[in-house]
Amino acid sequence: MRGKGNSNPLLMEIMIAVLFLALCSTAIMEVFGFVKGLNEKAQLRSNAAAHVQDIGEQLYACDDAEEFLASQGFVLNGDHWQKECDDYLICVSVSEEATAAGMLVNAQIDAVLDEEVVAGIPCVRYHSGKVE
Amino acid sequence: MNEENRVTGRRHSISGAFVFALLGVFAVFATFVVLLGAQFYRNVVEQTDLNNEQRILTNYVINVVRGNDAANSVEVKTIGDTEVLAFVWNAGDASYETLIYYHDGYLREYFGIIDAGFELSYGEIICPAMGFEPDLNDQVICADITGESGRVYTMHLALRCEQEVVE
């Protein structure tokens, strides 16, 4: 009787400890998983922002935006150009406004992930022309 | 009596084995959690390092170019075997240059008077890197920056000021 009385509390204590460890481990794993997800998303956003910025710079320097976008693999879809990248979609909408002394080219470059814009920049350039 | 003792003894040994088995499960489980947590933590830190590396290297070059972008001031030249992105500007009688280049495991910046006896090791260390290859084409600086991790970051920068075309 005495032996049974001694082993039961010890057994119970260990079982409670194992159960508590299991619960804590689950919580910790969930937190780590969440953090890993956040970090991957941050990496993705960072890549998307760098990519968008890179396209913006090249777009600023080129004389013909549509020719440049076509050469970079962008496809015209309705009123905007788009290109599928590994994890996100790059959308570029270009508008041109003729003025008396030149052409104002306005482009909006967005990186879209799951229908959410994760990075976007405007790119505006004025191409001066001849005043007639 | 002997039979009863034998049965009780076997119960004790089974109970003891069960306790040890539980302790073993506890130990294995705890070790597993610690190892998995450490692995997660290492991955997270590595990924954060990559993010930081990309941001620091590219944004540093962007900031230098934006800060020094002036008419006819930007050029890419070769010193020894090293490709150097150079920004030249005049102040009074003297001409100064800011040089961005890779040397000996680091991205470096040098600022000084032109032809004042420059050596690649003179540059200030900016951050660890494994390569920097700038190119200037038609108002656009294209640079391949290799980070410490071995990743190559290709960036384009359109110059806002007109540059003299050197044939």
PDB file of C-alpha atoms in Angstrom:
ATOM      1  CA  MET A   1       0.000   0.000   0.000  1.00  0.00           C
ATOM      2  CA  ARG A   2       2.810   2.332   0.951  1.00  0.00           C
ATOM      3  CA  GLY A   3       4.635   1.684  -2.381  1.00  0.00           C
ATOM      4  CA  LYS A   4       1.469   2.400  -4.355  1.00  0.00           C
ATOM      5  CA  GLY A   5       0.925   5.554  -2.336  1.00  0.00           C
ATOM      6  CA  ASN A   6       4.481   6.796  -3.111  1.00  0.00           C
ATOM      7  CA  SER A   7       4.593   6.037  -6.830  1.00  0.00           C
ATOM      8  CA  ASN A   8       1.256   7.608  -7.749  1.00  0.00           C
ATOM      9  CA  PRO A   9       2.087  11.245  -6.842  1.00  0.00           C
ATOM     10  CA  LEU A  10       5.455  10.937  -8.636  1.00  0.00           C
ATOM     11  CA  LEU A  11       3.772   9.476 -11.683  1.00  0.00           C
ATOM     12  CA  MET A  12       1.129  12.164 -11.630  1.00  0.00           C
ATOM     13  CA  GLU A  13       3.786  14.865 -11.274  1.00  0.00           C
ATOM     14  CA  ILE A  14       5.749  13.591 -14.270  1.00  0.00           C
ATOM     15  CA  MET A  15       2.610  13.218 -16.357  1.00  0.00           C
ATOM     16  CA  ILE A  16       1.557  16.781 -15.523  1.00  0.00           C
ATOM     17  CA  ALA A  17       5.058  18.008 -16.378  1.00  0.00           C
ATOM     18  CA  VAL A  18       4.984  16.196 -19.742  1.00  0.00           C
ATOM     19  CA  LEU A  19       1.524  17.585 -20.460  1.00  0.00           C
ATOM     20  CA  PHE A  20       2.625  21.099 -19.499  1.00  0.00           C
ATOM     21  CA  LEU A  21       5.707  20.760 -21.695  1.00  0.00           C
ATOM     22  CA  ALA A  22       3.551  19.595 -24.586  1.00  0.00           C
ATOM     23  CA  LEU A  23       1.236  22.597 -24.205  1.00  0.00           C
ATOM     24  CA  CYS A  24       4.131  25.048 -23.921  1.00  0.00           C
ATOM     25  CA  SER A  25       5.896  23.466 -26.893  1.00  0.00           C
ATOM     26  CA  THR A  26       2.783  23.840 -29.023  1.00  0.00           C
ATOM     27  CA  ALA A  27       2.533  27.509 -28.101  1.00  0.00           C
ATOM     28  CA  ILE A  28       6.246  28.081 -28.749  1.00  0.00           C
ATOM     29  CA  MET A  29       6.091  26.336 -32.125  1.00  0.00           C
ATOM     30  CA  GLU A  30       3.092  28.432 -33.107  1.00  0.00           C
ATOM     31  CA  VAL A  31       4.965  31.608 -32.175  1.00  0.00           C
ATOM     32  CA  PHE A  32       8.066  30.523 -34.107  1.00  0.00           C
ATOM     33  CA  GLY A  33       5.934  29.571 -37.095  1.00  0.00           C
ATOM     34  CA  PHE A  34       4.247  32.976 -36.993  1.00  0.00           C
ATOM     35  CA  VAL A  35       7.607  34.753 -36.756  1.00  0.00           C
ATOM     36  CA  LYS A  36       8.977  32.714 -39.677  1.00  0.00           C
ATOM     37  CA  GLY A  37       5.917  33.683 -41.730  1.00  0.00           C
ATOM     38  CA  LEU A  38       6.413  37.352 -40.832  1.00  0.00           C
ATOM     39  CA  ASN A  39      10.059  37.178 -41.766  1.00  0.00           C
ATOM     40  CA  GLU A  40       9.344  35.534 -45.117  1.00  0.00           C
ATOM     41  CA  LYS A  41       6.738  38.197 -45.822  1.00  0.00           C
ATOM     42  CA  ALA A  42       9.258  40.904 -44.930  1.00  0.00           C
ATOM     43  CA  GLN A  43      11.781  39.348 -47.304  1.00  0.00           C
ATOM     44  CA  LEU A  44       9.155  39.221 -50.023  1.00  0.00           C
ATOM     45  CA  ARG A  45       8.201  42.852 -49.457  1.00  0.00           C
ATOM     46  CA  SER A  46      11.831  43.855 -49.481  1.00  0.00           C
ATOM     47  CA  ASN A  47      12.444  42.041 -52.775  1.00  0.00           C
ATOM     48  CA  ALA A  48       9.262  43.488 -54.258  1.00  0.00           C
ATOM     49  CA  ALA A  49      10.192  47.029 -53.174  1.00  0.00           C
ATOM     50  CA  ALA A  50      13.693  46.666 -54.655  1.00  0.00           C
ATOM     51  CA  HIS A  51      12.250  45.264 -57.893  1.00  0.00           C
ATOM     52  CA  VAL A  52       9.665  48.035 -58.178  1.00  0.00           C
ATOM     53  CA  GLN A  53      12.316  50.664 -57.521  1.00  0.00           C
ATOM     54  CA  ASP A  54      14.596  49.090 -60.111  1.00  0.00           C
ATOM     55  CA  ILE A  55      11.885  49.149 -62.776  1.00  0.00           C
ATOM     56  CA  GLY A  56      11.026  52.736 -61.838  1.00  0.00           C
ATOM     57  CA  GLU A  57      14.620  53.819 -62.385  1.00  0.00           C
ATOM     58  CA  GLN A  58      14.868  52.099 -65.762  1.00  0.00           C
ATOM     59  CA  LEU A  59      11.494  53.470 -66.771  1.00  0.00           C
ATOM     60  CA  TYR A  60      12.642  56.977 -65.862  1.00  0.00           C
ATOM     61  CA  ALA A  61      15.684  56.644 -68.087  1.00  0.00           C
ATOM     62  CA  CYS A  62      13.993  55.225 -71.175  1.00  0.00           C
ATOM     63  CA  ASP A  63      12.419  57.300 -73.938  1.00  0.00           C
ATOM     64  CA  ASP A  64       9.649  54.876 -74.807  1.00  0.00           C
ATOM     65  CA  ALA A  65       8.022  53.325 -71.748  1.00  0.00           C
ATOM     66  CA  GLU A  66       5.910  50.804 -73.630  1.00  0.00           C
ATOM     67  CA  GLU A  67       8.823  49.553 -75.690  1.00  0.00           C
ATOM     68  CA  PHE A  68      10.887  49.163 -72.539  1.00  0.00           C
ATOM     69  CA  LEU A  69       8.150  47.274 -70.695  1.00  0.00           C
ATOM     70  CA  ALA A  70       7.606  44.928 -73.645  1.00  0.00           C
ATOM     71  CA  SER A  71      11.340  44.237 -73.800  1.00  0.00           C
ATOM     72  CA  GLN A  72      11.337  43.364 -70.093  1.00  0.00           C
ATOM     73  CA  GLY A  73       8.646  40.714 -70.559  1.00  0.00           C
ATOM     74  CA  PHE A  74       5.646  42.772 -69.460  1.00  0.00           C
ATOM     75  CA  VAL A  75       2.320  41.955 -71.109  1.00  0.00           C
ATOM     76  CA  LEU A  76      -0.368  44.520 -71.812  1.00  0.00           C
ATOM     77  CA  ASN A  77      -3.500  43.560 -69.897  1.00  0.00           C
ATOM     78  CA  GLY A  78      -6.310  46.062 -70.397  1.00  0.00           C
ATOM     79  CA  ASP A  79      -4.990  49.459 -69.420  1.00  0.00           C
ATOM     80  CA  HIS A  80      -1.891  48.305 -67.582  1.00  0.00           C
ATOM     81  CA  TRP A  81       1.226  46.242 -68.147  1.00  0.00           C
ATOM     82  CA  GLN A  82       1.919  43.268 -65.932  1.00  0.00           C
ATOM     83  CA  LYS A  83       4.592  40.692 -65.341  1.00  0.00           C
ATOM     84  CA  GLU A  84       4.461  37.543 -63.212  1.00  0.00           C
ATOM     85  CA  CYS A  85       7.456  37.237 -60.939  1.00  0.00           C
ATOM     86  CA  ASP A  86       8.211  34.320 -58.622  1.00  0.00           C
ATOM     87  CA  ASP A  87       6.055  35.386 -55.723  1.00  0.00           C
ATOM     88  CA  TYR A  88       4.290  38.544 -56.796  1.00  0.00           C
ATOM     89  CA  LEU A  89       2.868  40.362 -59.782  1.00  0.00           C
ATOM     90  CA  ILE A  90       4.290  43.642 -61.046  1.00  0.00           C
ATOM     91  CA  CYS A  91       1.690  45.992 -62.535  1.00  0.00           C
ATOM     92  CA  VAL A  92       2.627  49.177 -64.377  1.00  0.00           C
ATOM     93  CA  SER A  93       0.095  51.712 -65.582  1.00  0.00           C
ATOM     94  CA  VAL A  94       1.476  54.389 -67.878  1.00  0.00           C
ATOM     95  CA  SER A  95      -0.281  57.592 -68.860  1.00  0.00           C
ATOM     96  CA  GLU A  96       0.986  60.350 -71.089  1.00  0.00           C
ATOM     97  CA  GLU A  97      -0.122  63.935 -71.041  1.00  0.00           C
ATOM     98  CA  ALA A  98       0.850  66.195 -73.903  1.00  0.00           C
ATOM     99  CA  THR A  99       1.630  69.758 -72.940  1.00  0.00           C
ATOM    100  CA  ALA A 100       2.556  72.810 -74.988  1.00  0.00           C
ATOM    101  CA  ALA A 101       6.263  72.257 -74.411  1.00  0.00           C
ATOM    102  CA  GLY A 102       6.606  68.505 -74.191  1.00  0.00           C
ATOM    103  CA  MET A 103       5.193  65.280 -72.849  1.00  0.00           C
ATOM    104  CA  LEU A 104       4.561  64.355 -69.233  1.00  0.00           C
ATOM    105  CA  VAL A 105       4.856  60.605 -68.731  1.00  0.00           C
ATOM    106  CA  ASN A 106       3.376  59.300 -65.527  1.00  0.00           C
ATOM    107  CA  ALA A 107       3.804  55.678 -64.455  1.00  0.00           C
ATOM    108  CA  GLN A 108       2.581  53.884 -61.360  1.00  0.00           C
ATOM    109  CA  ILE A 109       4.495  50.700 -60.552  1.00  0.00           C
ATOM    110  CA  ASP A 110       2.970  48.286 -58.055  1.00  0.00           C
ATOM    111  CA  ALA A 111       3.950  44.882 -56.729  1.00  0.00           C
ATOM    112  CA  VAL A 112       0.825  42.880 -55.967  1.00  0.00           C
ATOM    113  CA  LEU A 113       0.716  39.852 -53.699  1.00  0.00           C
ATOM    114  CA  ASP A 114      -2.604  38.088 -53.088  1.00  0.00           C
ATOM    115  CA  GLU A 115      -4.493  41.097 -54.466  1.00  0.00           C
ATOM    116  CA  GLU A 116      -2.719  43.362 -51.973  1.00  0.00           C
ATOM    117  CA  VAL A 117      -0.253  46.019 -53.088  1.00  0.00           C
ATOM    118  CA  VAL A 118       2.895  45.293 -51.081  1.00  0.00           C
ATOM    119  CA  ALA A 119       5.085  47.935 -52.722  1.00  0.00           C
ATOM    120  CA  GLY A 120       4.398  50.750 -55.120  1.00  0.00           C
ATOM    121  CA  ILE A 121       6.045  53.897 -56.431  1.00  0.00           C
ATOM    122  CA  PRO A 122       5.086  56.585 -58.902  1.00  0.00           C
ATOM    123  CA  CYS A 123       7.515  57.515 -61.646  1.00  0.00           C
ATOM    124  CA  VAL A 124       7.108  60.819 -63.436  1.00  0.00           C
ATOM    125  CA  ARG A 125       9.257  62.216 -66.195  1.00  0.00           C
ATOM    126  CA  TYR A 126       8.881  65.245 -68.364  1.00  0.00           C
ATOM    127  CA  HIS A 127      10.177  64.892 -71.909  1.00  0.00           C
ATOM    128  CA  SER A 128      10.703  68.392 -73.173  1.00  0.00           C
ATOM    129  CA  GLY A 129       9.826  69.110 -76.777  1.00  0.00           C
ATOM    130  CA  LYS A 130       9.808  72.031 -79.117  1.00  0.00           C
ATOM    131  CA  VAL A 131       7.418  74.900 -78.594  1.00  0.00           C
ATOM    132  CA  GLU A 132       5.674  75.683 -81.854  1.00  0.00           C
TER     133      GLU A 132
ATOM    134  CA  MET B   1       2.819 -15.387   0.314  1.00  0.00           C
ATOM    135  CA  ASN B   2       5.708 -15.855  -2.123  1.00  0.00           C
ATOM    136  CA  GLU B   3       3.308 -15.641  -5.043  1.00  0.00           C
ATOM    137  CA  GLU B   4       1.886 -12.350  -3.702  1.00  0.00           C
ATOM    138  CA  ASN B   5       5.397 -10.857  -3.258  1.00  0.00           C
ATOM    139  CA  ARG B   6       6.351 -11.888  -6.786  1.00  0.00           C
ATOM    140  CA  VAL B   7       3.244 -10.161  -8.236  1.00  0.00           C
ATOM    141  CA  THR B   8       3.789  -7.025  -6.151  1.00  0.00           C
ATOM    142  CA  GLY B   9       7.481  -6.935  -7.154  1.00  0.00           C
ATOM    143  CA  ARG B  10       6.577  -7.184 -10.848  1.00  0.00           C
ATOM    144  CA  ARG B  11       4.030  -4.335 -10.409  1.00  0.00           C
ATOM    145  CA  HIS B  12       6.745  -2.212  -8.787  1.00  0.00           C
ATOM    146  CA  SER B  13       9.209  -2.880 -11.590  1.00  0.00           C
ATOM    147  CA  ILE B  14       6.566  -2.096 -14.295  1.00  0.00           C
ATOM    148  CA  SER B  15       5.601   1.085 -12.451  1.00  0.00           C
ATOM    149  CA  GLY B  16       9.288   2.073 -12.186  1.00  0.00           C
ATOM    150  CA  ALA B  17       9.868   1.376 -15.863  1.00  0.00           C
ATOM    151  CA  PHE B  18       6.824   3.472 -16.754  1.00  0.00           C
ATOM    152  CA  VAL B  19       8.129   6.382 -14.679  1.00  0.00           C
ATOM    153  CA  PHE B  20      11.499   6.110 -16.387  1.00  0.00           C
ATOM    154  CA  ALA B  21       9.810   5.893 -19.789  1.00  0.00           C
ATOM    155  CA  LEU B  22       7.851   9.052 -19.001  1.00  0.00           C
ATOM    156  CA  LEU B  23      11.012  10.796 -17.865  1.00  0.00           C
ATOM    157  CA  GLY B  24      12.642   9.673 -21.093  1.00  0.00           C
ATOM    158  CA  VAL B  25       9.740  11.068 -23.141  1.00  0.00           C
ATOM    159  CA  PHE B  26      10.018  14.302 -21.186  1.00  0.00           C
ATOM    160  CA  ALA B  27      13.759  14.555 -21.828  1.00  0.00           C
ATOM    161  CA  VAL B  28      13.488  13.702 -25.521  1.00  0.00           C
ATOM    162  CA  PHE B  29      10.574  16.070 -26.009  1.00  0.00           C
ATOM    163  CA  ALA B  30      12.353  18.897 -24.175  1.00  0.00           C
ATOM    164  CA  THR B  31      15.517  18.389 -26.243  1.00  0.00           C
ATOM    165  CA  PHE B  32      13.470  18.288 -29.434  1.00  0.00           C
ATOM    166  CA  VAL B  33      11.752  21.571 -28.526  1.00  0.00           C
ATOM    167  CA  VAL B  34      15.053  23.275 -27.726  1.00  0.00           C
ATOM    168  CA  LEU B  35      16.716  22.062 -30.952  1.00  0.00           C
ATOM    169  CA  LEU B  36      13.726  22.969 -33.103  1.00  0.00           C
ATOM    170  CA  GLY B  37      13.487  26.375 -31.432  1.00  0.00           C
ATOM    171  CA  ALA B  38      17.189  27.001 -32.003  1.00  0.00           C
ATOM    172  CA  GLN B  39      16.821  26.004 -35.660  1.00  0.00           C
ATOM    173  CA  PHE B  40      13.846  28.334 -36.097  1.00  0.00           C
ATOM    174  CA  TYR B  41      15.736  31.136 -34.406  1.00  0.00           C
ATOM    175  CA  ARG B  42      18.794  30.591 -36.613  1.00  0.00           C
ATOM    176  CA  ASN B  43      16.635  30.669 -39.767  1.00  0.00           C
ATOM    177  CA  VAL B  44      14.913  33.849 -38.652  1.00  0.00           C
ATOM    178  CA  VAL B  45      18.219  35.568 -37.882  1.00  0.00           C
ATOM    179  CA  GLU B  46      19.731  34.449 -41.204  1.00  0.00           C
ATOM    180  CA  GLN B  47      16.762  35.782 -43.113  1.00  0.00           C
ATOM    181  CA  THR B  48      16.864  39.057 -41.188  1.00  0.00           C
ATOM    182  CA  ASP B  49      20.567  39.336 -42.026  1.00  0.00           C
ATOM    183  CA  LEU B  50      19.792  38.846 -45.710  1.00  0.00           C
ATOM    184  CA  ASN B  51      17.118  41.548 -45.554  1.00  0.00           C
ATOM    185  CA  ASN B  52      19.515  43.919 -43.835  1.00  0.00           C
ATOM    186  CA  GLU B  53      22.328  43.130 -46.256  1.00  0.00           C
ATOM    187  CA  GLN B  54      20.112  43.865 -49.261  1.00  0.00           C
ATOM    188  CA  ARG B  55      18.819  47.112 -47.771  1.00  0.00           C
ATOM    189  CA  ILE B  56      22.178  48.392 -46.561  1.00  0.00           C
ATOM    190  CA  LEU B  57      24.115  47.666 -49.753  1.00  0.00           C
ATOM    191  CA  THR B  58      21.545  48.938 -52.235  1.00  0.00           C
ATOM    192  CA  ASN B  59      20.392  51.932 -50.201  1.00  0.00           C
ATOM    193  CA  TYR B  60      23.966  53.005 -49.505  1.00  0.00           C
ATOM    194  CA  VAL B  61      24.751  53.113 -53.236  1.00  0.00           C
ATOM    195  CA  ILE B  62      21.430  54.839 -53.982  1.00  0.00           C
ATOM    196  CA  ASN B  63      22.111  57.511 -51.353  1.00  0.00           C
ATOM    197  CA  VAL B  64      25.642  58.173 -52.597  1.00  0.00           C
ATOM    198  CA  VAL B  65      24.470  58.462 -56.201  1.00  0.00           C
ATOM    199  CA  ARG B  66      21.566  60.749 -55.273  1.00  0.00           C
ATOM    200  CA  GLY B  67      23.827  62.903 -53.155  1.00  0.00           C
ATOM    201  CA  ASN B  68      26.503  63.293 -55.812  1.00  0.00           C
ATOM    202  CA  ASP B  69      24.454  63.293 -58.998  1.00  0.00           C
ATOM    203  CA  ALA B  70      25.621  66.423 -60.826  1.00  0.00           C
ATOM    204  CA  ALA B  71      26.133  67.272 -64.470  1.00  0.00           C
ATOM    205  CA  ASN B  72      29.149  65.515 -65.963  1.00  0.00           C
ATOM    206  CA  SER B  73      30.300  64.252 -62.586  1.00  0.00           C
ATOM    207  CA  VAL B  74      29.647  60.530 -62.721  1.00  0.00           C
ATOM    208  CA  GLU B  75      31.973  58.036 -64.316  1.00  0.00           C
ATOM    209  CA  VAL B  76      33.006  54.410 -64.052  1.00  0.00           C
ATOM    210  CA  LYS B  77      36.722  53.819 -64.204  1.00  0.00           C
ATOM    211  CA  THR B  78      39.118  50.975 -63.593  1.00  0.00           C
ATOM    212  CA  ILE B  79      41.886  51.297 -61.031  1.00  0.00           C
ATOM    213  CA  GLY B  80      44.144  48.263 -61.171  1.00  0.00           C
ATOM    214  CA  ASP B  81      41.647  45.446 -61.638  1.00  0.00           C
ATOM    215  CA  THR B  82      38.929  47.185 -59.682  1.00  0.00           C
ATOM    216  CA  GLU B  83      35.855  48.805 -61.181  1.00  0.00           C
ATOM    217  CA  VAL B  84      35.225  52.095 -59.418  1.00  0.00           C
ATOM    218  CA  LEU B  85      32.176  54.317 -59.450  1.00  0.00           C
ATOM    219  CA  ALA B  86      33.492  57.859 -59.307  1.00  0.00           C
ATOM    220  CA  PHE B  87      31.809  61.205 -58.637  1.00  0.00           C
ATOM    221  CA  VAL B  88      33.908  64.227 -59.453  1.00  0.00           C
ATOM    222  CA  TRP B  89      33.273  67.810 -58.424  1.00  0.00           C
ATOM    223  CA  ASN B  90      35.210  71.041 -58.454  1.00  0.00           C
ATOM    224  CA  ALA B  91      35.595  73.476 -55.595  1.00  0.00           C
ATOM    225  CA  GLY B  92      37.733  76.480 -56.337  1.00  0.00           C
ATOM    226  CA  ASP B  93      40.985  75.377 -57.915  1.00  0.00           C
ATOM    227  CA  ALA B  94      40.836  71.827 -56.646  1.00  0.00           C
ATOM    228  CA  SER B  95      38.942  68.833 -57.987  1.00  0.00           C
ATOM    229  CA  TYR B  96      37.654  66.264 -55.553  1.00  0.00           C
ATOM    230  CA  GLU B  97      36.343  62.791 -56.114  1.00  0.00           C
ATOM    231  CA  THR B  98      34.203  60.323 -54.238  1.00  0.00           C
ATOM    232  CA  LEU B  99      34.985  56.734 -55.137  1.00  0.00           C
ATOM    233  CA  ILE B 100      32.825  53.708 -54.392  1.00  0.00           C
ATOM    234  CA  TYR B 101      34.441  50.328 -54.890  1.00  0.00           C
ATOM    235  CA  TYR B 102      35.036  46.859 -53.532  1.00  0.00           C
ATOM    236  CA  HIS B 103      38.378  45.941 -52.031  1.00  0.00           C
ATOM    237  CA  ASP B 104      39.562  43.211 -49.706  1.00  0.00           C
ATOM    238  CA  GLY B 105      36.186  41.931 -48.511  1.00  0.00           C
ATOM    239  CA  TYR B 106      34.506  45.293 -48.062  1.00  0.00           C
ATOM    240  CA  LEU B 107      32.575  47.897 -49.980  1.00  0.00           C
ATOM    241  CA  ARG B 108      34.559  51.089 -49.521  1.00  0.00           C
ATOM    242  CA  GLU B 109      34.226  54.819 -50.021  1.00  0.00           C
ATOM    243  CA  TYR B 110      37.072  57.232 -50.614  1.00  0.00           C
ATOM    244  CA  PHE B 111      36.867  61.002 -50.736  1.00  0.00           C
ATOM    245  CA  GLY B 112      39.846  63.137 -51.625  1.00  0.00           C
ATOM    246  CA  ILE B 113      41.631  65.382 -54.052  1.00  0.00           C
ATOM    247  CA  ILE B 114      42.097  63.878 -57.498  1.00  0.00           C
ATOM    248  CA  ASP B 115      45.626  62.651 -58.240  1.00  0.00           C
ATOM    249  CA  ALA B 116      46.642  62.894 -54.591  1.00  0.00           C
ATOM    250  CA  GLY B 117      48.177  59.428 -54.604  1.00  0.00           C
ATOM    251  CA  PHE B 118      45.245  57.086 -54.163  1.00  0.00           C
ATOM    252  CA  GLU B 119      45.459  53.427 -53.224  1.00  0.00           C
ATOM    253  CA  LEU B 120      42.522  51.056 -52.922  1.00  0.00           C
ATOM    254  CA  SER B 121      43.213  50.367 -49.263  1.00  0.00           C
ATOM    255  CA  TYR B 122      42.718  54.065 -48.397  1.00  0.00           C
ATOM    256  CA  GLY B 123      38.930  53.864 -48.652  1.00  0.00           C
ATOM    257  CA  GLU B 124      36.697  53.873 -45.605  1.00  0.00           C
ATOM    258  CA  ILE B 125      35.079  50.516 -44.937  1.00  0.00           C
ATOM    259  CA  ILE B 126      31.325  50.746 -45.443  1.00  0.00           C
ATOM    260  CA  CYS B 127      30.177  47.161 -45.022  1.00  0.00           C
ATOM    261  CA  PRO B 128      31.245  43.597 -45.782  1.00  0.00           C
ATOM    262  CA  ALA B 129      30.671  42.508 -49.380  1.00  0.00           C
ATOM    263  CA  MET B 130      32.114  40.171 -51.978  1.00  0.00           C
ATOM    264  CA  GLY B 131      31.981  42.332 -55.063  1.00  0.00           C
ATOM    265  CA  PHE B 132      30.842  45.561 -56.683  1.00  0.00           C
ATOM    266  CA  GLU B 133      30.662  45.924 -60.444  1.00  0.00           C
ATOM    267  CA  PRO B 134      29.265  49.251 -61.623  1.00  0.00           C
ATOM    268  CA  ASP B 135      28.521  50.125 -65.222  1.00  0.00           C
ATOM    269  CA  LEU B 136      27.333  53.398 -66.736  1.00  0.00           C
ATOM    270  CA  ASN B 137      25.163  53.152 -69.815  1.00  0.00           C
ATOM    271  CA  ASP B 138      23.184  55.963 -71.317  1.00  0.00           C
ATOM    272  CA  GLN B 139      22.332  57.869 -68.107  1.00  0.00           C
ATOM    273  CA  VAL B 140      21.746  54.658 -66.136  1.00  0.00           C
ATOM    274  CA  ILE B 141      24.100  53.221 -63.555  1.00  0.00           C
ATOM    275  CA  CYS B 142      23.794  49.446 -63.440  1.00  0.00           C
ATOM    276  CA  ALA B 143      25.550  47.852 -60.506  1.00  0.00           C
ATOM    277  CA  ASP B 144      25.933  44.232 -59.420  1.00  0.00           C
ATOM    278  CA  ILE B 145      26.624  44.134 -55.721  1.00  0.00           C
ATOM    279  CA  THR B 146      27.584  40.795 -54.215  1.00  0.00           C
ATOM    280  CA  GLY B 147      26.757  40.605 -50.546  1.00  0.00           C
ATOM    281  CA  GLU B 148      28.647  38.784 -47.835  1.00  0.00           C
ATOM    282  CA  SER B 149      26.159  35.942 -48.216  1.00  0.00           C
ATOM    283  CA  GLY B 150      27.109  35.525 -51.875  1.00  0.00           C
ATOM    284  CA  ARG B 151      23.792  36.888 -53.114  1.00  0.00           C
ATOM    285  CA  VAL B 152      24.028  39.256 -56.061  1.00  0.00           C
ATOM    286  CA  TYR B 153      21.855  42.351 -55.997  1.00  0.00           C
ATOM    287  CA  THR B 154      21.476  43.985 -59.376  1.00  0.00           C
ATOM    288  CA  MET B 155      20.290  47.564 -59.307  1.00  0.00           C
ATOM    289  CA  HIS B 156      19.659  50.297 -61.833  1.00  0.00           C
ATOM    290  CA  LEU B 157      19.807  53.994 -61.084  1.00  0.00           C
ATOM    291  CA  ALA B 158      18.774  56.663 -63.536  1.00  0.00           C
ATOM    292  CA  LEU B 159      20.892  59.778 -63.244  1.00  0.00           C
ATOM    293  CA  ARG B 160      18.887  62.972 -63.103  1.00  0.00           C
ATOM    294  CA  CYS B 161      21.671  65.177 -64.441  1.00  0.00           C
ATOM    295  CA  GLU B 162      23.066  64.895 -67.947  1.00  0.00           C
ATOM    296  CA  GLN B 163      26.400  63.110 -68.206  1.00  0.00           C
ATOM    297  CA  GLU B 164      29.003  63.705 -70.822  1.00  0.00           C
ATOM    298  CA  VAL B 165      29.240  60.749 -73.186  1.00  0.00           C
ATOM    299  CA  VAL B 166      32.831  59.516 -73.205  1.00  0.00           C
ATOM    300  CA  GLU B 167      33.693  57.431 -76.264  1.00  0.00           C
TER     301      GLU B 167
END
